mmCIF file of C-alpha atoms in Angstrom:
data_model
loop_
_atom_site.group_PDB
_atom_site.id
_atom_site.type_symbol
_atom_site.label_atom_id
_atom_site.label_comp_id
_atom_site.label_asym_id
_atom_site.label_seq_id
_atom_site.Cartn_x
_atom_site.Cartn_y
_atom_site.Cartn_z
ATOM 1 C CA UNK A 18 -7.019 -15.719 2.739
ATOM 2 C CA UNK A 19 -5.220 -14.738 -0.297
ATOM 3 C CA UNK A 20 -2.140 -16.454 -2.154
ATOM 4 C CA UNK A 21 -0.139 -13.777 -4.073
ATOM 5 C CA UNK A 22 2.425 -14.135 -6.465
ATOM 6 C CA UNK A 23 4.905 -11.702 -8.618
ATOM 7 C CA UNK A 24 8.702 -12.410 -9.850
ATOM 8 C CA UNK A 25 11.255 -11.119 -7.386
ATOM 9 C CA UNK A 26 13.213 -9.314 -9.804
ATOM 10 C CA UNK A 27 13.340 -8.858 -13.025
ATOM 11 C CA UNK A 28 16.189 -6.621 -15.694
ATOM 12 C CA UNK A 29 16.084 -4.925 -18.382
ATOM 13 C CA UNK A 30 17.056 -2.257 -20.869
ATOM 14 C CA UNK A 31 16.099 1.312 -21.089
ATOM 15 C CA UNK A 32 13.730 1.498 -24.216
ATOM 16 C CA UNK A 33 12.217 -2.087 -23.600
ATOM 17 C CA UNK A 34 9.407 -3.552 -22.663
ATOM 18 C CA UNK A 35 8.747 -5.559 -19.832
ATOM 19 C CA UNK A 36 5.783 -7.300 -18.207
ATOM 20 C CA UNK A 37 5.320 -8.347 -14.258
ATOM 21 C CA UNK A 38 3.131 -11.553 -13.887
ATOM 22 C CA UNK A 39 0.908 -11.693 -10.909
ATOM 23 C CA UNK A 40 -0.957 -14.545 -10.528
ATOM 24 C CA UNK A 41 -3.491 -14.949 -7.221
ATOM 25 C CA UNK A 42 -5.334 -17.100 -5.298
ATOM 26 C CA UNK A 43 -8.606 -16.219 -3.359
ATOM 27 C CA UNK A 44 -11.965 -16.740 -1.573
ATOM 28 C CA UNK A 45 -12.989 -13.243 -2.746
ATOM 29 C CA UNK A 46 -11.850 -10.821 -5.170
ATOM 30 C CA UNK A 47 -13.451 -7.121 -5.433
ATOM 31 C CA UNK A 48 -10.496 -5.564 -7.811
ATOM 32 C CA UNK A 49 -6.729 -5.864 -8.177
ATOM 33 C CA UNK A 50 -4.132 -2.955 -8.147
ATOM 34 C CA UNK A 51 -0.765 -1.978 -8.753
ATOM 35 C CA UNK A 52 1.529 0.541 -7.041
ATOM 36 C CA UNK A 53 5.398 1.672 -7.685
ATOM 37 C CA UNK A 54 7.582 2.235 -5.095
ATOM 38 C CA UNK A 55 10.971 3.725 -4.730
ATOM 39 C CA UNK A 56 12.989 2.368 -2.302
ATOM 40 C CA UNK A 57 12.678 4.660 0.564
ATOM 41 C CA UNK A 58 9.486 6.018 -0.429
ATOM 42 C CA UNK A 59 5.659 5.198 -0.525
ATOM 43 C CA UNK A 60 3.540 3.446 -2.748
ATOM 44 C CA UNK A 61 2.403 5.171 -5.588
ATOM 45 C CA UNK A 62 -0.996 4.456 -7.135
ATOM 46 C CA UNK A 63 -0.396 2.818 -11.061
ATOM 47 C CA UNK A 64 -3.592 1.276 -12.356
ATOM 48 C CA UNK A 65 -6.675 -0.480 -11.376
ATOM 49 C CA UNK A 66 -8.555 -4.058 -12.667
ATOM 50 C CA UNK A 67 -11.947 -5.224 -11.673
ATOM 51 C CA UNK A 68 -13.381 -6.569 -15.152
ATOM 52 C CA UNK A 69 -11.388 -8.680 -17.589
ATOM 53 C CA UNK A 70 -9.122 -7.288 -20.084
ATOM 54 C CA UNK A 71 -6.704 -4.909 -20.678
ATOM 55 C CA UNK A 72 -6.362 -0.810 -19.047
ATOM 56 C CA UNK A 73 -4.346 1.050 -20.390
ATOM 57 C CA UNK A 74 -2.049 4.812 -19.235
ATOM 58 C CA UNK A 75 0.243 6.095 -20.984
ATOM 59 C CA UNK A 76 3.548 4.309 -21.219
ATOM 60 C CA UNK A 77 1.910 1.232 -18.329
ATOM 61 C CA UNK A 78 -0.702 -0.833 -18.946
ATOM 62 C CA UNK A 79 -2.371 -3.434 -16.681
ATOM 63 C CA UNK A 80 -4.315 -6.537 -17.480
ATOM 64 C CA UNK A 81 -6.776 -9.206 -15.673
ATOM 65 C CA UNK A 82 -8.045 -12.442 -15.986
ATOM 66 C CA UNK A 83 -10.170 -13.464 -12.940
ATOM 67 C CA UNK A 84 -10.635 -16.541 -14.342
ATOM 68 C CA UNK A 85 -7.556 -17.868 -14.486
ATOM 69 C CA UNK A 86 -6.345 -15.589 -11.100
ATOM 70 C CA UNK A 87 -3.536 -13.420 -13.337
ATOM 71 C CA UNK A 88 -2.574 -10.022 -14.252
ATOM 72 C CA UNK A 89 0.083 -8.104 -15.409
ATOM 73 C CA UNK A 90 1.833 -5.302 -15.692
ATOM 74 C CA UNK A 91 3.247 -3.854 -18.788
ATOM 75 C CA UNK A 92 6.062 -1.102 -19.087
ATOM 76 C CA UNK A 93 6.877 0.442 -22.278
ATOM 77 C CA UNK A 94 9.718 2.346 -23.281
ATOM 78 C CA UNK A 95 11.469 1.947 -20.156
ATOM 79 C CA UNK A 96 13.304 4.241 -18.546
ATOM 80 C CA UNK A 97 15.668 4.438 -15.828
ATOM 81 C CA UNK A 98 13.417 6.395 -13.245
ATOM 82 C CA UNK A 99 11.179 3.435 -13.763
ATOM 83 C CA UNK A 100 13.741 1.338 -11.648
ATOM 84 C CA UNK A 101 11.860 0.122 -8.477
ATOM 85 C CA UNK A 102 9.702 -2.008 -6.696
ATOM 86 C CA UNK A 103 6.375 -3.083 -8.238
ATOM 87 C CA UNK A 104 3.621 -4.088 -5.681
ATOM 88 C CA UNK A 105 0.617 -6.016 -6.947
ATOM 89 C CA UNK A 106 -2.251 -6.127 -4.312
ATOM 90 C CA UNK A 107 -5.363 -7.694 -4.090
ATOM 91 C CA UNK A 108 -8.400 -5.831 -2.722
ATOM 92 C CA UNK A 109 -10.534 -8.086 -0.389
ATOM 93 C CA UNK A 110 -14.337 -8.462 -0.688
ATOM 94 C CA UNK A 111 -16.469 -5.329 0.836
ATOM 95 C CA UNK A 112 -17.690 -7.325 4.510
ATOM 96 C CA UNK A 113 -17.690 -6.245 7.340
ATOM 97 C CA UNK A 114 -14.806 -7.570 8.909
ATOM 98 C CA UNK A 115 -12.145 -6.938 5.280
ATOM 99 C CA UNK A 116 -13.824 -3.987 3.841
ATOM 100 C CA UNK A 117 -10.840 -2.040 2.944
ATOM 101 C CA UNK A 118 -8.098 -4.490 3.155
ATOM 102 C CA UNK A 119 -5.678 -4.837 0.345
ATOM 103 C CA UNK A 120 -3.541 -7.831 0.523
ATOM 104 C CA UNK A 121 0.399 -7.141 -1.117
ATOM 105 C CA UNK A 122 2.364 -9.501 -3.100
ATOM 106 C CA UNK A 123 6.109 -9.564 -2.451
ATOM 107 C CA UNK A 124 6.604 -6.893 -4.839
ATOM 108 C CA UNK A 125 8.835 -7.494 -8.050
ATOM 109 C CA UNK A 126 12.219 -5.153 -8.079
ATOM 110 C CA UNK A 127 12.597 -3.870 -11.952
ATOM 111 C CA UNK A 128 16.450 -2.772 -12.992
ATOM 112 C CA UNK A 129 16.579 -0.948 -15.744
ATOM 113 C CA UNK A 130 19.986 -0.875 -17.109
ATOM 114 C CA UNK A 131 21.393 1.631 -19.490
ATOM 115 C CA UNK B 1 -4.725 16.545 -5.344
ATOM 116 C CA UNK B 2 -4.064 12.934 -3.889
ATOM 117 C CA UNK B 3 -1.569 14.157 -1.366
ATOM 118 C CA UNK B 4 -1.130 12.385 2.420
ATOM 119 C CA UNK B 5 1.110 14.001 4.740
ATOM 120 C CA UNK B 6 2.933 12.049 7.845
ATOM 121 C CA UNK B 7 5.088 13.227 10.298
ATOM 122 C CA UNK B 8 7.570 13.085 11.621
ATOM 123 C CA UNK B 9 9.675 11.821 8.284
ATOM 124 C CA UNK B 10 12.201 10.047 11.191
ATOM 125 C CA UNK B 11 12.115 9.122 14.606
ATOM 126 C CA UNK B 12 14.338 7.630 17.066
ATOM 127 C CA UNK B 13 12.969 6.328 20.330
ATOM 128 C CA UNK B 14 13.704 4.035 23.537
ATOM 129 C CA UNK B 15 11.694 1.052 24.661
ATOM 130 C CA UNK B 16 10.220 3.260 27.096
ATOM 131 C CA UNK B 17 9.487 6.099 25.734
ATOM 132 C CA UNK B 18 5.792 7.442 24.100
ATOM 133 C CA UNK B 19 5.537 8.757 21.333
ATOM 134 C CA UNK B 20 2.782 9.431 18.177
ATOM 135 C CA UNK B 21 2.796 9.829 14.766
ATOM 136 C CA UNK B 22 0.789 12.200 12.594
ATOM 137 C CA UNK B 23 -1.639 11.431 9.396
ATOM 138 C CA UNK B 24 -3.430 13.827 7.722
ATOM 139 C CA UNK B 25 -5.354 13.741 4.566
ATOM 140 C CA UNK B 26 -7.504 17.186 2.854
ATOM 141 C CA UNK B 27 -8.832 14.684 0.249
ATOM 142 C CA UNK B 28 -12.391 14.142 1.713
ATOM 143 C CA UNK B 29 -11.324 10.690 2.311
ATOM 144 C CA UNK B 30 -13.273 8.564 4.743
ATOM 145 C CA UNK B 31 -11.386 5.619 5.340
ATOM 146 C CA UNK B 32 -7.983 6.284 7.132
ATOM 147 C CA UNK B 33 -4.964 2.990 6.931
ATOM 148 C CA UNK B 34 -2.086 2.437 8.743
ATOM 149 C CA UNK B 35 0.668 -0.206 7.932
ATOM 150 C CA UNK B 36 3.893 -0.855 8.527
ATOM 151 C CA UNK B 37 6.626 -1.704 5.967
ATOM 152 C CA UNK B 38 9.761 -3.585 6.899
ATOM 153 C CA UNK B 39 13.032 -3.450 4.126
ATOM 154 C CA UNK B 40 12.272 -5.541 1.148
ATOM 155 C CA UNK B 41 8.948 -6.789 2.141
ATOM 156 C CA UNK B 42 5.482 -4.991 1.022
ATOM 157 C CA UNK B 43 3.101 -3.405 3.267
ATOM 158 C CA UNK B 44 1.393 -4.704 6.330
ATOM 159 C CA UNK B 45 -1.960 -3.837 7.177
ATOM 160 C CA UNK B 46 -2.197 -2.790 10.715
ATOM 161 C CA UNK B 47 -5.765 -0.769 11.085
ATOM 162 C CA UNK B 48 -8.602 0.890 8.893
ATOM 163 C CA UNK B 49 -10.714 3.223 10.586
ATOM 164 C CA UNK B 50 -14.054 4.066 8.175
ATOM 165 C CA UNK B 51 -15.722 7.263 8.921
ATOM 166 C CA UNK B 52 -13.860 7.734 11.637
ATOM 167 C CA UNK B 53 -14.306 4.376 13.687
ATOM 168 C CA UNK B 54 -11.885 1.509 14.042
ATOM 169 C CA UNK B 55 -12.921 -1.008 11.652
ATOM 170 C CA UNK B 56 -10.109 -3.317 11.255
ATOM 171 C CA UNK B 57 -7.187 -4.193 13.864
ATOM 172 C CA UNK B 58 -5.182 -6.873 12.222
ATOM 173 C CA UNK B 59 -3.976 -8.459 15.449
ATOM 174 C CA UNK B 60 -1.408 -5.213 16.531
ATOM 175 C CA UNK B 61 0.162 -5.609 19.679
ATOM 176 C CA UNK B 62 -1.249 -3.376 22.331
ATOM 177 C CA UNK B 63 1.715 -0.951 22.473
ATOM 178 C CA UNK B 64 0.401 0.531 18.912
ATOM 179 C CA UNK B 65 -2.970 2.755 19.731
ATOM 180 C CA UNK B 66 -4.178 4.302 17.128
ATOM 181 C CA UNK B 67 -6.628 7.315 17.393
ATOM 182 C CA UNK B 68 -9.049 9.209 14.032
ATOM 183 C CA UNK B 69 -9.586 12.480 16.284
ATOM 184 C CA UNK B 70 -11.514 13.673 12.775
ATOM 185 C CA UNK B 71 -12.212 12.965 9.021
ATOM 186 C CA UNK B 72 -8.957 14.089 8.320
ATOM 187 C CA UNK B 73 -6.614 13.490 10.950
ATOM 188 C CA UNK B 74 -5.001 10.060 11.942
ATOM 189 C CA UNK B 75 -2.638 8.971 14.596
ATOM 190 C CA UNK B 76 -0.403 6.337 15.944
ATOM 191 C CA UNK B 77 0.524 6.255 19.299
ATOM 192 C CA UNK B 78 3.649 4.371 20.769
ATOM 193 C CA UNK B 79 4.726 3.153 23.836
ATOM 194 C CA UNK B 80 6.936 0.514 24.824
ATOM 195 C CA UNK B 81 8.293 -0.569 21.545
ATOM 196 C CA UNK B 82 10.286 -3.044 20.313
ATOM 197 C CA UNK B 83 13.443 -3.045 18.467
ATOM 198 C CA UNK B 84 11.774 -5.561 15.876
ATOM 199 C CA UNK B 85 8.989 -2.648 15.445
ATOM 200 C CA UNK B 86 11.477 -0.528 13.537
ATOM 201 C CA UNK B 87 9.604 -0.189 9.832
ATOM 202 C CA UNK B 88 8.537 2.110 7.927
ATOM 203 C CA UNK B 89 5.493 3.326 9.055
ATOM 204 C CA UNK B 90 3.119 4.238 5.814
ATOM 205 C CA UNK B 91 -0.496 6.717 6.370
ATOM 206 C CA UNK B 92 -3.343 5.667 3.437
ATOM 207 C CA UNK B 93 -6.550 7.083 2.598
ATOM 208 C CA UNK B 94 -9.317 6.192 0.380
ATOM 209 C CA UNK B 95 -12.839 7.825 -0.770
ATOM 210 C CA UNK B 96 -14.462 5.125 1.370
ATOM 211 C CA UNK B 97 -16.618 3.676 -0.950
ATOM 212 C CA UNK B 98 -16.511 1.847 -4.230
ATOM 213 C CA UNK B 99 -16.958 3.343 -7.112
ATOM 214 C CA UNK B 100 -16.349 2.822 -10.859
ATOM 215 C CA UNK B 101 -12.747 3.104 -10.151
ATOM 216 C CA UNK B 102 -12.542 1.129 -7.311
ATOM 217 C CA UNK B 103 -11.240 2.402 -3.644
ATOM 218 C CA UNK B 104 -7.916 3.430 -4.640
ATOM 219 C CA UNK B 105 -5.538 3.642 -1.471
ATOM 220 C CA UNK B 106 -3.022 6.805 -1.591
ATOM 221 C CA UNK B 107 0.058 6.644 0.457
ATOM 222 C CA UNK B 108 2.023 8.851 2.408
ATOM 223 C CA UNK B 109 5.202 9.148 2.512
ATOM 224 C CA UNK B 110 5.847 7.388 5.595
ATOM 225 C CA UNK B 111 7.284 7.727 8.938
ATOM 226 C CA UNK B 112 10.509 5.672 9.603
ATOM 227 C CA UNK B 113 11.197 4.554 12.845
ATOM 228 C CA UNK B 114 13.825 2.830 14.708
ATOM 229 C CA UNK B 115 13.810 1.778 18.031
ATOM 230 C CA UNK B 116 16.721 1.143 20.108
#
């Protein structure tokens, strides 16, 4: 099984910076993502990790360690349509019996405040 | 274009009445997701069907049937719900296979559903 873990809600200022920890524990590991969602809405896709180190797009940027089970998220220049929930979610390894499933953290809720 | 459709965007239904809901995906995708979303909690894997066969069922309750009539289509069927089964009832798709970037899941926007 998988052990996932992300801040339940963090604040900040429009123009900051902020960065979601995610830290994980599993028997298998076959990439880690991150997804925004409004309240109401669905999950949109953000970024991607399979190999150590740091992607990066546009104003987000996402980074892994497998060896220590972490990543995070990074927001720049914040703004306030950047207020919502961000998922982190662990994809499972490709069997036969969890190809495809990608296991949620709790999500962390970002306020960004004028 | 990365766009999943669902409907219907609401629905209202009795413990014993049927009813389905509607996935569809012109990506090319081959691996169809359902999962259902309660407030303030993240996503719940319910079933993954991969080129068009069931390939996961996390343990649903028989009441939720879910069908892949083609590449492209997915359903839910309902019948005898709960009141604890109102969620938010979210339609992914993915490629299917890994690749470079890794199976990305895209969402749709969900069907919510309450039960009474």
């Amino acid at each position: 099984g998988q052990n996932i873990d992300q801040p339940t809600e963090m604040t900040a200022t429009e123009g900051a910076i902020v960065q979601i920890n995610c830290t994980y524990q599993t028997s298998g590991f076959n990439g880690l993502f991150w997804y925004q969602q409004h309240a109401g809405e669905a999950p949109t896709f953000l970024s991607y990790n399979v190999l150590d180190g740091l992607e990066e797009k546009g104003r987000f940027s996402s980074f892994l360690s497998r060896s220590k089970g972490y990543s995070y998220l990074l927001l720049k220049e914040l703004q306030m349509k950047d207020s919502a929930s961000y998922l982190c979610a662990v994809m499972a390894p490709m069997t036969t019996d969890s190809w495809g499933k990608l296991q949620f953290g709790a999500g962390t809720q970002v306020v960004v405040t004028p | 274009d990365t766009e999943v459709t669902q409907t219907p965007k609401h629905l209202v239904m009795g413990m014993t009445n049927k009813k389905s809901l509607k996935c569809e995906q012109h990506m090319g995708h081959r691996a169809m997701y359902w999962y259902k979303q309660k407030a303030k909690k993240p996503p719940e894997l319910m079933f993954v069907y991969s080129y068009e066969k069931l390939s996961i069922n996390e343990s649903v309750p028989s009441r939720f049937s879910p069908e892949c009539p083609n590449s492209s289509l997915l359903n839910l069927h309902l019948h005898a719900l709960q009141p604890e089964d109102s969620a938010l009832y979210l339609c992914a798709s993915s490629q299917g296979e890994t690749s470079g970037g890794g199976d990305t899941q895209y969402f749709g926007p969900g069907t919510r559903l309450t039960v009474l």
